[in-house]
Short mmCIF file of C-alpha atoms in Angstrom, two decimals:
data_model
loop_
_atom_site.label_atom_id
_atom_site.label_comp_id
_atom_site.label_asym_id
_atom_site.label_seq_id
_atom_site.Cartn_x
_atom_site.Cartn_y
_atom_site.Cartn_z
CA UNK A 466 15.71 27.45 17.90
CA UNK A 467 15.32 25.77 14.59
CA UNK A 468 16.27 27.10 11.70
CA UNK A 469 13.41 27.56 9.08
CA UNK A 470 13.48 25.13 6.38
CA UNK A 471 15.61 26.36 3.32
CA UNK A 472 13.56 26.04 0.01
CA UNK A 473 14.06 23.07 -2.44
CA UNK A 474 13.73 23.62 -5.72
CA UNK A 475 11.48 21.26 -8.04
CA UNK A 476 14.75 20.47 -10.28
CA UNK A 477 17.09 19.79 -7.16
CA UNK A 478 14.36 17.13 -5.87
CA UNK A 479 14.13 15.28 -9.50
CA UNK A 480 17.97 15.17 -9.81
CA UNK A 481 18.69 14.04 -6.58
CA UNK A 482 16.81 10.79 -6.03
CA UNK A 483 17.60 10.78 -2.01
CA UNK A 484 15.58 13.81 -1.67
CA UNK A 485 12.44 13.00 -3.75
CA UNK A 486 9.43 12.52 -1.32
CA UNK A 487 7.04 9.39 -1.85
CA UNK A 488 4.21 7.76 -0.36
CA UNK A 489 5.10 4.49 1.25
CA UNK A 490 2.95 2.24 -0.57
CA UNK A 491 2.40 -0.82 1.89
CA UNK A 492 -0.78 0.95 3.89
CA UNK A 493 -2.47 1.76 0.58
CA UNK A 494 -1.97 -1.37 -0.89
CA UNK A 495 -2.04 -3.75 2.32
CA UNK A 496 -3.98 -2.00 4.75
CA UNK A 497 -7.29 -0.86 4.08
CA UNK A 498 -9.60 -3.08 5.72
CA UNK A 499 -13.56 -3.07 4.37
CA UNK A 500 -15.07 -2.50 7.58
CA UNK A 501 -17.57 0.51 7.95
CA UNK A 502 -17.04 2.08 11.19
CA UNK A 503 -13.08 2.36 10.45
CA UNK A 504 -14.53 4.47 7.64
CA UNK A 505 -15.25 8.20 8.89
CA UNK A 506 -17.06 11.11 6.67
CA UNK A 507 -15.06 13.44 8.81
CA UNK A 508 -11.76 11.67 10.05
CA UNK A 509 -10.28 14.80 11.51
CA UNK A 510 -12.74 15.99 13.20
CA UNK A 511 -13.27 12.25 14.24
CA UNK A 512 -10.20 10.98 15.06
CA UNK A 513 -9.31 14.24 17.19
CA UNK A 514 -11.14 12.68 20.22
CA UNK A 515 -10.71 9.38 19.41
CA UNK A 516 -7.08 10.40 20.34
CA UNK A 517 -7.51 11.67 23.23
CA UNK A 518 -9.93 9.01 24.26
CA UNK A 519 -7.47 6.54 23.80
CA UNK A 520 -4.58 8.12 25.20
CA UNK A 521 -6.28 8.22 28.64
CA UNK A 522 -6.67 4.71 28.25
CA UNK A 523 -3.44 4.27 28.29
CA UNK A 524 -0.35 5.01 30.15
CA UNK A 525 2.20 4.52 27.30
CA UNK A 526 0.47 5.53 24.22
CA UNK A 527 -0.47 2.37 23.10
CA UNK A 528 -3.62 0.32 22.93
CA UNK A 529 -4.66 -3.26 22.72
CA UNK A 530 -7.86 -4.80 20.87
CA UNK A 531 -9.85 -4.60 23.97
CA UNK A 532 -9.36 -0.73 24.21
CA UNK A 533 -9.86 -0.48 20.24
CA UNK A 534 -13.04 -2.15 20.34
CA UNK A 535 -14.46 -0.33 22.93
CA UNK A 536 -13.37 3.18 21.75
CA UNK A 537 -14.30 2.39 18.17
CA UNK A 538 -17.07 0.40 18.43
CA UNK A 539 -16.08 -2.93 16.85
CA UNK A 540 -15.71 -6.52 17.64
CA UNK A 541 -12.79 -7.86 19.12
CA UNK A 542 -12.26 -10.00 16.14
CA UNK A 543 -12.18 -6.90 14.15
CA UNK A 544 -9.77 -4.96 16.86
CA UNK A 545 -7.53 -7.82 16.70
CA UNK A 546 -7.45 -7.60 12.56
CA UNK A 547 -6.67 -3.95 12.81
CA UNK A 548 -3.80 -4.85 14.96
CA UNK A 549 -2.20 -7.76 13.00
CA UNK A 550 -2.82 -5.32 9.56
CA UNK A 551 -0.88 -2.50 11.80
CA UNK A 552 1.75 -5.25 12.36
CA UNK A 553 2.28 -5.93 8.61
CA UNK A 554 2.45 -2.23 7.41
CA UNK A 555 4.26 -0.37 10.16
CA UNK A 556 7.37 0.60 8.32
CA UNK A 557 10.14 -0.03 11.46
CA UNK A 558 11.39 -3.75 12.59
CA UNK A 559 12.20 -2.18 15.77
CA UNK A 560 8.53 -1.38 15.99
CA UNK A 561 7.34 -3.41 19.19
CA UNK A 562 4.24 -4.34 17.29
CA UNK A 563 6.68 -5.50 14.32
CA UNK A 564 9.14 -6.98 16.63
CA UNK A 565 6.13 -9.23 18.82
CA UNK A 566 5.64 -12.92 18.53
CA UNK A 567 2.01 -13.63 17.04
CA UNK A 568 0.82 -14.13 20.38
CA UNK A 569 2.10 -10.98 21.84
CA UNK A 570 1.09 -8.91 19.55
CA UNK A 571 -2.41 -7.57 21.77
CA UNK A 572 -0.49 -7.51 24.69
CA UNK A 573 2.17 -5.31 23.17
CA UNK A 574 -0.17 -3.33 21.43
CA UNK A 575 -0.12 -0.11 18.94
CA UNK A 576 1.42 2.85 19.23
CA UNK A 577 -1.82 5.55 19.40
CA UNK A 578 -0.47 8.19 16.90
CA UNK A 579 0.48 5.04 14.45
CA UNK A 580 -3.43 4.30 15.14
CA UNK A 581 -4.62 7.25 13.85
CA UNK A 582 -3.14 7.58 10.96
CA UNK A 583 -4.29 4.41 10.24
CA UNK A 584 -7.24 4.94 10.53
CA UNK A 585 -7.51 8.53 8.66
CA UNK A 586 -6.36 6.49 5.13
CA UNK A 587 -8.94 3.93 5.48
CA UNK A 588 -10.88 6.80 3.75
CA UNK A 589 -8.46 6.55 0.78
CA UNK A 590 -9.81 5.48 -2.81
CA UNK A 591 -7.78 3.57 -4.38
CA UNK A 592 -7.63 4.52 -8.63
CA UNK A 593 -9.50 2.79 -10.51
CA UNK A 594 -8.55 1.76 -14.86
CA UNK A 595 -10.13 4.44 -17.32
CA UNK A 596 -12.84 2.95 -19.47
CA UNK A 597 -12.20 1.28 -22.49
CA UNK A 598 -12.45 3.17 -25.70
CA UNK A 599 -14.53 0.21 -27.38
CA UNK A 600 -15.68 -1.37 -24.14
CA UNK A 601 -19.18 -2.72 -25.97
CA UNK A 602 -16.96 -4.56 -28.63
CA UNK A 603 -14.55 -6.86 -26.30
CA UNK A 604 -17.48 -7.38 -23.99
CA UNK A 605 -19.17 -8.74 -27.13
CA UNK A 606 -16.45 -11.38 -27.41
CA UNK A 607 -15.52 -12.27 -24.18
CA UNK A 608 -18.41 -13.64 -21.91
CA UNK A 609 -19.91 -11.05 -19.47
CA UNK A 610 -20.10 -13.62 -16.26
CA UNK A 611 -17.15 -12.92 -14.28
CA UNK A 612 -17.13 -12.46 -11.01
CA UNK A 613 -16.82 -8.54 -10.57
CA UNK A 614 -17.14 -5.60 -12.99
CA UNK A 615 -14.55 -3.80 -14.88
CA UNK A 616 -12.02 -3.35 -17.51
CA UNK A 617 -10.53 -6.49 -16.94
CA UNK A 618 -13.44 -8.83 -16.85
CA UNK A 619 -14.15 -7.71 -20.45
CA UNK A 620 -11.35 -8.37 -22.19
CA UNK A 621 -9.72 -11.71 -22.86
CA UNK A 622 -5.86 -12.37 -22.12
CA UNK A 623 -5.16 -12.01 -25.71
CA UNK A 624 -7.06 -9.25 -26.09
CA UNK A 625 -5.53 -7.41 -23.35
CA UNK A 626 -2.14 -8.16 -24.74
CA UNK A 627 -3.47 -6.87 -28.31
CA UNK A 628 -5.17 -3.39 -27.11
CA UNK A 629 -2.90 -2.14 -24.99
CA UNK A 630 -4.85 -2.70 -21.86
CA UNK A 631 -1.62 -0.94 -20.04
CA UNK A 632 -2.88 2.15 -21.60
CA UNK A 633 -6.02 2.09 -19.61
CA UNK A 634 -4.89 0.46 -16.28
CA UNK A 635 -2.83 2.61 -13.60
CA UNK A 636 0.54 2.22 -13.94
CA UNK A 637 2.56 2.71 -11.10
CA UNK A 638 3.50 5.88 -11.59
CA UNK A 639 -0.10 6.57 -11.98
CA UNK A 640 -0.92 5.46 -8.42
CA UNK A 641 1.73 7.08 -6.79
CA UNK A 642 1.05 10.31 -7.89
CA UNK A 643 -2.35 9.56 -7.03
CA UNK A 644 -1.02 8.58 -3.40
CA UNK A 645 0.83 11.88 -3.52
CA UNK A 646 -1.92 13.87 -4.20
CA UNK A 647 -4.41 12.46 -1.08
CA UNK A 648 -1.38 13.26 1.27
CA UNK A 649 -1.12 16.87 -0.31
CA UNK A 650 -4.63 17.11 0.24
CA UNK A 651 -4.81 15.93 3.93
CA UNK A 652 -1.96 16.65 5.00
CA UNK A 653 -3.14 19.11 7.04
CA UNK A 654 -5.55 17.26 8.86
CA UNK A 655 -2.73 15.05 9.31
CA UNK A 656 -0.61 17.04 11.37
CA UNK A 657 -3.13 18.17 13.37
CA UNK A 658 -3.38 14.35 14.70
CA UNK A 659 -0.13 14.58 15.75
CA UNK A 660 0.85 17.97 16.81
CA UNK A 661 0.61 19.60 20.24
CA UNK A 662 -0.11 23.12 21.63
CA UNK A 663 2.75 24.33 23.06
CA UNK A 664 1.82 24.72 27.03
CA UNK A 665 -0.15 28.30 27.52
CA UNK A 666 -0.56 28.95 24.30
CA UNK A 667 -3.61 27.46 23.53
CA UNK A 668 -4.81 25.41 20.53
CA UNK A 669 -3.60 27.69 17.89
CA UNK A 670 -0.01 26.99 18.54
CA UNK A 671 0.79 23.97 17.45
CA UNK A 672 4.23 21.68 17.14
CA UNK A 673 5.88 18.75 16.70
CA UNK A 674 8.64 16.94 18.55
CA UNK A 675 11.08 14.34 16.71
CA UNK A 676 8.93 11.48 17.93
CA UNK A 677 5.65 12.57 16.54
CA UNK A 678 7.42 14.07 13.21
CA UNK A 679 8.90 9.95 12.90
CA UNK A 680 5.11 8.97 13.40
CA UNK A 681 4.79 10.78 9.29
CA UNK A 682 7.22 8.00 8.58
CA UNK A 683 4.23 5.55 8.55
CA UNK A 684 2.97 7.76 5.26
CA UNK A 685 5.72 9.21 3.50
CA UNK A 686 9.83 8.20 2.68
CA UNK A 687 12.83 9.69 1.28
CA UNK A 688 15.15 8.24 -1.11
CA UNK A 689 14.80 4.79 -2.77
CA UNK A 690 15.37 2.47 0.19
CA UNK A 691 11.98 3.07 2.30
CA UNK A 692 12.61 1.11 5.57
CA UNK A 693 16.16 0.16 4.77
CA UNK A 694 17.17 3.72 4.71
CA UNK A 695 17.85 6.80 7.18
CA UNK A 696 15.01 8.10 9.80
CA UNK A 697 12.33 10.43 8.27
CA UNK A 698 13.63 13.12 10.74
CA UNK A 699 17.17 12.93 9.60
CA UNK A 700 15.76 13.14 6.30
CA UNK A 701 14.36 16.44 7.12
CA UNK A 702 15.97 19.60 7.80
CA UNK A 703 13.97 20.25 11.53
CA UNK A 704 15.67 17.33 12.98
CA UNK A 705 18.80 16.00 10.79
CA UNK A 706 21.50 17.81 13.34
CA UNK A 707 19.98 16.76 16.65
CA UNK A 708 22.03 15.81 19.28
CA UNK A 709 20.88 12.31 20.42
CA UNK A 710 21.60 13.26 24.16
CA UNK A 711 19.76 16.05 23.99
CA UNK A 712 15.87 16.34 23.16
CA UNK A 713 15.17 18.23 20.36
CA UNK A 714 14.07 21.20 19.99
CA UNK A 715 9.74 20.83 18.82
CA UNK A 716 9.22 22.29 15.36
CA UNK A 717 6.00 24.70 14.72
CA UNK A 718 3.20 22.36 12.70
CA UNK A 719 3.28 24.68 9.72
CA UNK A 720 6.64 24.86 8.99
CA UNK A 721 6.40 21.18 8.55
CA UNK A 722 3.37 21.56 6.62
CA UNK A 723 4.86 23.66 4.02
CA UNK A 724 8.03 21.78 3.49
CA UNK A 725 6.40 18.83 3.51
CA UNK A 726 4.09 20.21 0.60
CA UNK A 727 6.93 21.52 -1.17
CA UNK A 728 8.11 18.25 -1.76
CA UNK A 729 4.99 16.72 -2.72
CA UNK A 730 4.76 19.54 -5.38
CA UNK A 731 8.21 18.80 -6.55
CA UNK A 732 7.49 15.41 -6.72
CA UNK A 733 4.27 15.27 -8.60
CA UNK A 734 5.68 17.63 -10.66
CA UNK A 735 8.92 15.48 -11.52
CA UNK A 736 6.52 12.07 -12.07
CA UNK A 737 4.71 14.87 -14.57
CA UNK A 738 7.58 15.24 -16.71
CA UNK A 739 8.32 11.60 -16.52
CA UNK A 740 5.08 10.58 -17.28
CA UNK A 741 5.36 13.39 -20.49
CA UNK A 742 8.91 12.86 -21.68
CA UNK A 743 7.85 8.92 -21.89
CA UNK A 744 4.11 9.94 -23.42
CA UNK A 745 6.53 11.68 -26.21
CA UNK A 746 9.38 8.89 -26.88
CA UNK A 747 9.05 5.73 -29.14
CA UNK A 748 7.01 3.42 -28.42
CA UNK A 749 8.36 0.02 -26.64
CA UNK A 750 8.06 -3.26 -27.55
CA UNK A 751 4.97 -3.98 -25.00
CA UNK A 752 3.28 -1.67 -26.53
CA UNK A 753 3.04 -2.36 -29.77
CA UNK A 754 -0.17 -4.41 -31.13
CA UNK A 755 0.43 -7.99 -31.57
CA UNK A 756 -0.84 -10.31 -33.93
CA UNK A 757 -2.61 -13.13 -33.00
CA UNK A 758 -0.93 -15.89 -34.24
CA UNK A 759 2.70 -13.90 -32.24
CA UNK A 760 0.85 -13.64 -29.00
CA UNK A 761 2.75 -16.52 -27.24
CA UNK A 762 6.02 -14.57 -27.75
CA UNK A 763 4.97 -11.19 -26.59
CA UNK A 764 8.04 -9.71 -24.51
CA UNK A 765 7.72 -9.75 -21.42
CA UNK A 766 8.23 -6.66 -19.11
CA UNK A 767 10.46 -7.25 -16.09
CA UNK A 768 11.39 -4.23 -14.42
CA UNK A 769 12.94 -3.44 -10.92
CA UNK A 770 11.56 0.21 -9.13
CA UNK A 771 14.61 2.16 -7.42
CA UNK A 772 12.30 2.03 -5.04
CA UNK A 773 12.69 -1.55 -3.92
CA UNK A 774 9.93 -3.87 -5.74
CA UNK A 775 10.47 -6.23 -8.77
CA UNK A 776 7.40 -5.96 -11.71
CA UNK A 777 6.78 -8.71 -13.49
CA UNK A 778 4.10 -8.40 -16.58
CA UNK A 779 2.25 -9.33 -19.04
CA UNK A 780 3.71 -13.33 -19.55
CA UNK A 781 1.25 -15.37 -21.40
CA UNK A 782 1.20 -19.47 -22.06
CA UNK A 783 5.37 -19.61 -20.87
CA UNK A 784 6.93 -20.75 -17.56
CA UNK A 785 8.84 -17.72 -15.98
CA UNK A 786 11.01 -18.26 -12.72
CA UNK A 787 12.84 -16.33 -10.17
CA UNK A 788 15.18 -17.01 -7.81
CA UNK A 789 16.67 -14.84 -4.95
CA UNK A 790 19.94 -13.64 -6.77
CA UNK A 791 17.12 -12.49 -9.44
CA UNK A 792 14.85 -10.06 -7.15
CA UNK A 793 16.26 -6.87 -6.75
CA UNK A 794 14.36 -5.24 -3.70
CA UNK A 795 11.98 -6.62 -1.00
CA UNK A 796 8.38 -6.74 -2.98
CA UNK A 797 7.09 -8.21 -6.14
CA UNK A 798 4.39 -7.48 -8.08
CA UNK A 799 2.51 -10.08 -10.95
CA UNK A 800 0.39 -8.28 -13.08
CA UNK A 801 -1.43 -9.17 -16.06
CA UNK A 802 -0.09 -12.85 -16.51
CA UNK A 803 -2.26 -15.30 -18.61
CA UNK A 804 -1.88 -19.31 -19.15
CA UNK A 805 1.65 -19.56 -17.31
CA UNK A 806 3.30 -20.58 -14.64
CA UNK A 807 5.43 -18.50 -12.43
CA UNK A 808 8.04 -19.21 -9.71
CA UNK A 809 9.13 -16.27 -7.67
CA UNK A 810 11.48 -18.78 -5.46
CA UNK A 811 12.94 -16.00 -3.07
CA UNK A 812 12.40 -14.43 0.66
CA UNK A 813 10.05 -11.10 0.15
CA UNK A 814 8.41 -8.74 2.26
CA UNK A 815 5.03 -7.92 0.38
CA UNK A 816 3.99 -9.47 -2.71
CA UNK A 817 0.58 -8.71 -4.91
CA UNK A 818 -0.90 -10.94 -7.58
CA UNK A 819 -3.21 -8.42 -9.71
CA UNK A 820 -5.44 -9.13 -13.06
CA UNK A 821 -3.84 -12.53 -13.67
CA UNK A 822 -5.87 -15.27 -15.07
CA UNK A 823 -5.38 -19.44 -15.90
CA UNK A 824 -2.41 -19.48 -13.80
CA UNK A 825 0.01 -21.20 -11.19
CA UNK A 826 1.95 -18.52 -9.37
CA UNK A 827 4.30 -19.86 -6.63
CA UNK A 828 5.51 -17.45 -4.02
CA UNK A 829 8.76 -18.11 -1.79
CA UNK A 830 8.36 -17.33 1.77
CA UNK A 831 6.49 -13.84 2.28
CA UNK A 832 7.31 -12.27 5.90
CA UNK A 833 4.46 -9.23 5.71
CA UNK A 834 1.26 -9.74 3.68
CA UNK A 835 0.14 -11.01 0.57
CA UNK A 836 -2.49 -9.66 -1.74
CA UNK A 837 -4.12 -11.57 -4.59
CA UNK A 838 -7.00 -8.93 -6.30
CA UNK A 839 -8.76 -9.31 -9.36
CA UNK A 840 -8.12 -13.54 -10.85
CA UNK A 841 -9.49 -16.02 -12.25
CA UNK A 842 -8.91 -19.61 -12.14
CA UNK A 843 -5.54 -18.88 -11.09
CA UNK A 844 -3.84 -21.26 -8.83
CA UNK A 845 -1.64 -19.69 -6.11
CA UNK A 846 0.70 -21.62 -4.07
CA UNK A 847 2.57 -19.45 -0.73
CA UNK A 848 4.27 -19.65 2.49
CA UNK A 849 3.42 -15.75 4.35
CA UNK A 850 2.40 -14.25 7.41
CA UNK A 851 -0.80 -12.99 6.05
CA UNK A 852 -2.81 -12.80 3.00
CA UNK A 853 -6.04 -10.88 1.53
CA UNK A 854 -7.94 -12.40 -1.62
CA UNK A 855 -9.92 -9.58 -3.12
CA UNK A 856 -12.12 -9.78 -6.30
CA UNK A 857 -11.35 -13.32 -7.42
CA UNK A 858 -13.12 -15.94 -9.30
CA UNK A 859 -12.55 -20.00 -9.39
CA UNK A 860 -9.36 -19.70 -7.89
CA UNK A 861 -7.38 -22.51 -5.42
CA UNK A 862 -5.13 -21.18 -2.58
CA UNK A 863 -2.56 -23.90 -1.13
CA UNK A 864 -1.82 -21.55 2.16
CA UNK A 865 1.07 -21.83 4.62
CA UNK A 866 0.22 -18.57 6.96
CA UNK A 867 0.16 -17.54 10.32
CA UNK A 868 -2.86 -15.65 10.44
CA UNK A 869 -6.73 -15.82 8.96
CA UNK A 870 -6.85 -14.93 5.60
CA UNK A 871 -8.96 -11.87 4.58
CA UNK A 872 -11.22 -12.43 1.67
CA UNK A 873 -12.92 -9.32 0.82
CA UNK A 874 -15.22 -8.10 -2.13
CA UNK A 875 -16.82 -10.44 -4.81
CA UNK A 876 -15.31 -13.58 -5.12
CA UNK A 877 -16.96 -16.80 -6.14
CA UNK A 878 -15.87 -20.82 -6.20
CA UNK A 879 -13.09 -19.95 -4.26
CA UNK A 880 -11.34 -23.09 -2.79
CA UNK A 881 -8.26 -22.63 0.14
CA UNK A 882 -6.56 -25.42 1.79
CA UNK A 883 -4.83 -24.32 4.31
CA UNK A 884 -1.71 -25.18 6.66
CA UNK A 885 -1.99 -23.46 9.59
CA UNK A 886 1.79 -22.54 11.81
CA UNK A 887 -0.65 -21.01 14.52
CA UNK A 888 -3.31 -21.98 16.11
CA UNK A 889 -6.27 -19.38 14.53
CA UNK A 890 -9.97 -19.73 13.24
CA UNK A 891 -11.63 -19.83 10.45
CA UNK A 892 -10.89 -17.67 7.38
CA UNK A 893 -12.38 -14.07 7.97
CA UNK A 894 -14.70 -12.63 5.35
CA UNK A 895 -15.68 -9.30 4.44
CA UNK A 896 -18.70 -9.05 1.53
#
């Protein structure tokens, strides 16, 4: 029998940074796709029997784009996106959908459970930047016609430098707890997508073996070194002892559901005193209000997660590059950078261009997805697997990928020239 999870305090999670829970932020920020019928009011009670539908299709759990189309109702070009955005998110590289060559990556198909939970975030909303507090006065001064609505179409990049924009814009820690937060919410309905009743005890008995409990993996991490790091189940106290000759012994659904809560409380309530202790402190120098005639030397802010991802922000009318013995981590994010140009010249995994405007951006060699959201007349030059252009406005693309690019939302004057290193078709686009 399993032993029943021992209790973890809120101040033993904060001070230990290997057993603080967080969302694993690549299927919020890379995989929501805008297509309707992947969107349920419902997904539990949806998904359910979606599961089961597909699993008699199958005789190995998984399921190609032919089998996704039919069960869900799509077209195959849409099957075959949900599969290549499954490819680029899944968080093992021993993950036969990881592992395949481009073209045998319907034949190898997905992993059902993986599927699922999927397609349960695609409900997810992602958080948007509080309001302005004098919204009416920088819209006054900056023209109103950009391409999509917002906080950052109203301001100017010198006026986002002088009010603070950060203030009003998520911050990272802002998002995760948000991330945090839908999980604690659903994570109910979560389990029950990938527990089992245990044979003759009907529906109200439900568990999980070490495979399905690895399937969470897709959602949630340990620790500060996501993929790079230990299993979720030896991460867990249900599994971390297993003999790997032996199968393990299935764990009941709501023990798993409690500890897994417990963590998420200790968590959100560890970013809380962060967030507070930080609120409290001195202000830091990108904070402070800038004249205008200092705005071209406002200091930058650089700053590498624990989690993995480099930050670079706020660099106005200066050339900023990085190399590979710069990049701490696997990801980078660009955020807020006006009139520059910037060189990230290393190997990454994920990379997102957000808010940036009158810029050339050069990306090194991206092997999982790219995502540019919310530009203008920003010129972005990459090498990557995949990308997704959301929310942009009279921006070029110079494109080495090996897959269509997804351009989603409100974009206008958009111009991509594109190098294709497999054989695809045109550009698919989502309004």
């Amino acid at each position: 029998m399993t032993e029943p999870a021992e209790p973890c305090t809120s101040s033993s999670l904060a001070r230990d940074p290997s057993t603080v829970i967080h969302p694993r932020r690549e299927p919020f920020e890379h995989g929501l796709l805008p297509i309707p019928r992947l969107i349920f009011s419902d997904p539990a009670q949806t998904l359910i029997p979606l599961k089961h539908k597909l699993l008699q299709l199958s005789s190995n759990h998984r399921v190609d784009s032919a089998a996704i189309s039919e069960s869900l109702q799509i077209s195959i070009e849409h099957a075959r996106l949900v599969l290549d955005t499954l490819a680029s998110i899944l968080p093992s590289d021993a993950e036969p959908l990881v592992a395949a060559n481009l073209g045998e990556i319907d034949s190898v198909g997905v992993d059902v459970h993986d599927l699922v939970l999927f397609l349960y975030i695609q409900s997810y909303k992602r958080l948007l930047p509080r309001t302005h507090k004098d919204s009416a006065a920088v819209t006054d001064v900056w023209p109103s016609t950009s391409a999509f609505d917002g906080y950052l179409s109203a301001l100017s990049p010198l006026q986002l430098v002088r009010s603070n924009s950060r203030r009003f814009m998520p911050s990272q820690t802002d998002e995760e707890a948000h991330q945090l937060s839908y999980l604690q919410k659903h994570l109910a309905n979560i389990l029950s997508l990938l527990a089992e009743p245990v044979e003759g005890e009907g529906e109200e008995s439900l568990v999980l073996t070490m495979d399905r409990f690895e399937h969470l993996g897709f959602l949630i991490q340990f620790g500060d070194k996501g993929s790079g790091g230990i299993s979720l189940s030896q991460s867990s106290p249900f599994f971390a002892n297993s003999d790997p000759d032996m199968p393990a012994v299935p764990v009941s659904a709501g023990q798993v559901h409690d500890w897994i809560l417990q963590n998420i409380a200790a968590a959100l309530e560890y970013i809380s005193e962060k967030t507070s202790s930080k609120e409290n402190g001195p202000a830091s120098a990108s904070d402070q209000d800038v004249a205008m005639t200092d705005a071209s030397t406002v200091p930058v802010k650089v700053s590498t997660s624990t989690r993995g991802a480099s930050f670079i922000e706020g660099i106005s009318k200066a050339s900023y590059v990085k190399h590979a013995a710069d990049i701490k981590g696997s990801s980078v994010k660009v955020l807020n950078c006006h009139e520059s140009a910037i060189y990230i010249l290393a190997p990454l995994r994920y990379a997102t261009v957000y808010g940036c405007s009158d810029a050339t951006i050069v990306l090194g060699a991206v092997g999982k997805a790219v995502r540019v959201e919310h530009c203008e007349r920003v010129h972005v030059i990459v090498a990557a697997k995949r990308i997704c252009i959301a929310n942009c406005r009279e921006c070029v693309f110079f494109l080495g990928v090996n897959q269509q690019p997804l351009i989603v939302g409100d974009n206008h004057k958009l111009q991509c020239f594109l190098c294709w290193t497999f054989a695809m078709s045109d550009p698919v686009l989502h309004r």
